[in-house]
mmCIF file of C-alpha atoms in Angstrom:
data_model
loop_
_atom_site.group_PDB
_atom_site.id
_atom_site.type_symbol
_atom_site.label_atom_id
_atom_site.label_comp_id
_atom_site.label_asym_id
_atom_site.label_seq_id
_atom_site.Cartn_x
_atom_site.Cartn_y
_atom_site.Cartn_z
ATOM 1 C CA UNK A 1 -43.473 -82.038 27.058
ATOM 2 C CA UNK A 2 -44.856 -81.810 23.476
ATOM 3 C CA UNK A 3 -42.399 -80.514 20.140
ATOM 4 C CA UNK A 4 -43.979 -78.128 17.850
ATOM 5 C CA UNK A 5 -42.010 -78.750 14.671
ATOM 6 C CA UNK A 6 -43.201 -75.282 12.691
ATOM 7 C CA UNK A 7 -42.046 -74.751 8.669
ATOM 8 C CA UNK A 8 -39.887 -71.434 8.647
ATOM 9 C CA UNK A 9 -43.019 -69.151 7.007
ATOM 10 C CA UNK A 10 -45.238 -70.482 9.356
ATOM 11 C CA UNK A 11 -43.321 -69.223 12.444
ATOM 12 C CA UNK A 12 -42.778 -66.225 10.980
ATOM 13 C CA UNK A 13 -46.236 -65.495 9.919
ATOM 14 C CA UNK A 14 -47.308 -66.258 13.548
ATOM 15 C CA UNK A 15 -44.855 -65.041 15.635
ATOM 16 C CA UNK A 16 -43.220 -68.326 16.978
ATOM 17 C CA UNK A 17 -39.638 -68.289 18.126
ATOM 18 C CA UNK A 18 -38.254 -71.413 17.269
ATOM 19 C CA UNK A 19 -35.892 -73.018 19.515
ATOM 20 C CA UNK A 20 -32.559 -75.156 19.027
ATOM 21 C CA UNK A 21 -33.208 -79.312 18.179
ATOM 22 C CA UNK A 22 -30.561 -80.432 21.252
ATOM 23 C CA UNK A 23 -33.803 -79.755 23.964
ATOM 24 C CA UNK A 24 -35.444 -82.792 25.450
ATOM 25 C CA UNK A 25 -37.369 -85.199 23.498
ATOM 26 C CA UNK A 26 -41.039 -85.124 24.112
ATOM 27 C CA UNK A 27 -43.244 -87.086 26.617
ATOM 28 C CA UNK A 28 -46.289 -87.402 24.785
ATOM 29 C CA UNK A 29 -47.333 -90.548 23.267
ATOM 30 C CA UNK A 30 -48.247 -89.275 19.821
ATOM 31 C CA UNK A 31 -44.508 -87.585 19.334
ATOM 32 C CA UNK A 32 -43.851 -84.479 17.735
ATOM 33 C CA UNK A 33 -46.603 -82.216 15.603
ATOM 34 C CA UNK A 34 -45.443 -81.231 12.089
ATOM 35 C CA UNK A 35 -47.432 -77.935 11.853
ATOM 36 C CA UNK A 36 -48.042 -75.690 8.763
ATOM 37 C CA UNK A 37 -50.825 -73.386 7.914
ATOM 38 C CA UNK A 38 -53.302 -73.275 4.706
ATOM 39 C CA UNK A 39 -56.313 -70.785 3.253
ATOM 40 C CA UNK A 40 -59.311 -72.399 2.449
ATOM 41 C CA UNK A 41 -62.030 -69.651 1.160
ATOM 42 C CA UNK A 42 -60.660 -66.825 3.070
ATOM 43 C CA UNK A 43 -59.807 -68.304 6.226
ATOM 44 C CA UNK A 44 -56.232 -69.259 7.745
ATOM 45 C CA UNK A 45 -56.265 -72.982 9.081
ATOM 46 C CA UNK A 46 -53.204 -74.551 10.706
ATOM 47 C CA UNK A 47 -53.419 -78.158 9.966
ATOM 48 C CA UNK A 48 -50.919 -80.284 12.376
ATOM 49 C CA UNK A 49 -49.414 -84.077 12.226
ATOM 50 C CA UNK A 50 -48.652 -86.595 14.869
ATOM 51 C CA UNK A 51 -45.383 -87.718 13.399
ATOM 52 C CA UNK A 52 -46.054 -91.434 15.205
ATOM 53 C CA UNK A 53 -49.410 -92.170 14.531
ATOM 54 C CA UNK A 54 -49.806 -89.514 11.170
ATOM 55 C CA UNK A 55 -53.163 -88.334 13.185
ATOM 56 C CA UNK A 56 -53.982 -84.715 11.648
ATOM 57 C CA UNK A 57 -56.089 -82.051 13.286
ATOM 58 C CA UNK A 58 -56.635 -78.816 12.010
ATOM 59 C CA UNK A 59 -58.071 -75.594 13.801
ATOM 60 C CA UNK A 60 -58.450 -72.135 12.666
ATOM 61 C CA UNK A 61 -55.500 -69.750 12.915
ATOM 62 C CA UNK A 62 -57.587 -66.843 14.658
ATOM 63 C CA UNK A 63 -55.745 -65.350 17.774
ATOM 64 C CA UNK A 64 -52.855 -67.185 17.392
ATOM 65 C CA UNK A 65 -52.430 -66.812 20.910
ATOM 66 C CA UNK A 66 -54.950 -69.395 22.147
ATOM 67 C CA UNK A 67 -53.444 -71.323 19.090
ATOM 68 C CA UNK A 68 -52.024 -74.164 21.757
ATOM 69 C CA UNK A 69 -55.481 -74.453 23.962
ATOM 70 C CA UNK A 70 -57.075 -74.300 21.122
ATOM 71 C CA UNK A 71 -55.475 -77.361 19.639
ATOM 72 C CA UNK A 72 -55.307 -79.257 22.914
ATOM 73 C CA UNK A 73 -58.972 -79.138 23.244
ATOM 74 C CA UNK A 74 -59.611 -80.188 19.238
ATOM 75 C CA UNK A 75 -57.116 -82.791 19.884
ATOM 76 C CA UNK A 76 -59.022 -84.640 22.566
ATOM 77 C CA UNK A 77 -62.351 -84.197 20.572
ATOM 78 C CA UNK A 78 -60.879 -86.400 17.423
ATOM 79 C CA UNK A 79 -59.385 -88.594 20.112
ATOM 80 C CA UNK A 80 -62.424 -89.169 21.785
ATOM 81 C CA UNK A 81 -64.119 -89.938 18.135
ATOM 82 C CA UNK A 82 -61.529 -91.986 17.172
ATOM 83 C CA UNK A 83 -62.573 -94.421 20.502
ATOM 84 C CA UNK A 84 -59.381 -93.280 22.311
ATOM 85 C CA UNK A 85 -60.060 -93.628 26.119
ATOM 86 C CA UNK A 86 -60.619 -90.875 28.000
ATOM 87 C CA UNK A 87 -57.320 -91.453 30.455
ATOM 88 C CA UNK A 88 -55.142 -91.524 27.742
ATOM 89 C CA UNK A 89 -56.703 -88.439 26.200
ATOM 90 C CA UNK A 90 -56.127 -86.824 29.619
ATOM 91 C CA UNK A 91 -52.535 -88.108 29.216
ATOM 92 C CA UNK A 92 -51.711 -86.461 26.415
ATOM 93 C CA UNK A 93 -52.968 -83.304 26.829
ATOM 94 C CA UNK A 94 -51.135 -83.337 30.545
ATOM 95 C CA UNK A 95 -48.030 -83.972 28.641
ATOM 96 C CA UNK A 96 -48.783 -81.207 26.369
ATOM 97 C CA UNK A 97 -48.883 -78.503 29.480
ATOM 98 C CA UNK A 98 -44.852 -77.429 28.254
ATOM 99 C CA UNK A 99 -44.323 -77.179 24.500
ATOM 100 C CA UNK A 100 -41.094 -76.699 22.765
ATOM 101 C CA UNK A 101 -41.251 -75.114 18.947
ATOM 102 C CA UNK A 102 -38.650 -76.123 17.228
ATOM 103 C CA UNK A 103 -37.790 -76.756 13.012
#
């Protein structure tokens, strides 16, 4: 299980119901994912942080629906350049299967 942590606007602007903070902690390795969203020349981009290792990744904010997939699978690719092994990548993104979003 992986925690979301979303800023107020950005829920809002994407839909997200955000949930209490007395859920379960995570499972992942790399902790919770700070998430906010920026404009750069036209286009919306939702840049997230690890909160243990301070790892960003960003992906574009079309269909917000894929918006988890999406940054599961761009996840792994800066893991993978970063020289993370490929069964811990594997790992994480298992853990990542249930997500919470929470403030």
């Amino acid at each position: 299980m992986v925690v979301f942590r979303c800023t107020i606007k950005f829920a809002k602007k994407f839909g997200f119901r955000l949930e209490t903070d007395n859920q379960q902690n995570p499972t992942n390795v790399l902790g919770d994912w700070y998430f906010n969203f920026f404009t750069f020349q036209r286009i919306n981009y939702i840049l997230g942080v690890s909160e243990t290792s301070l790892l960003p990744v960003i992906v574009t904010a079309k269909e917000i629906k894929t918006f988890p997939e999406r940054f599961g699978n761009r996840l792994a690719e800066v893991l993978q350049i970063i020289g993370i092994d490929s069964n811990q990548i594997n790992l994480e993104l298992r853990e990542m299967q249930t997500i919470s979003y929470r403030k």
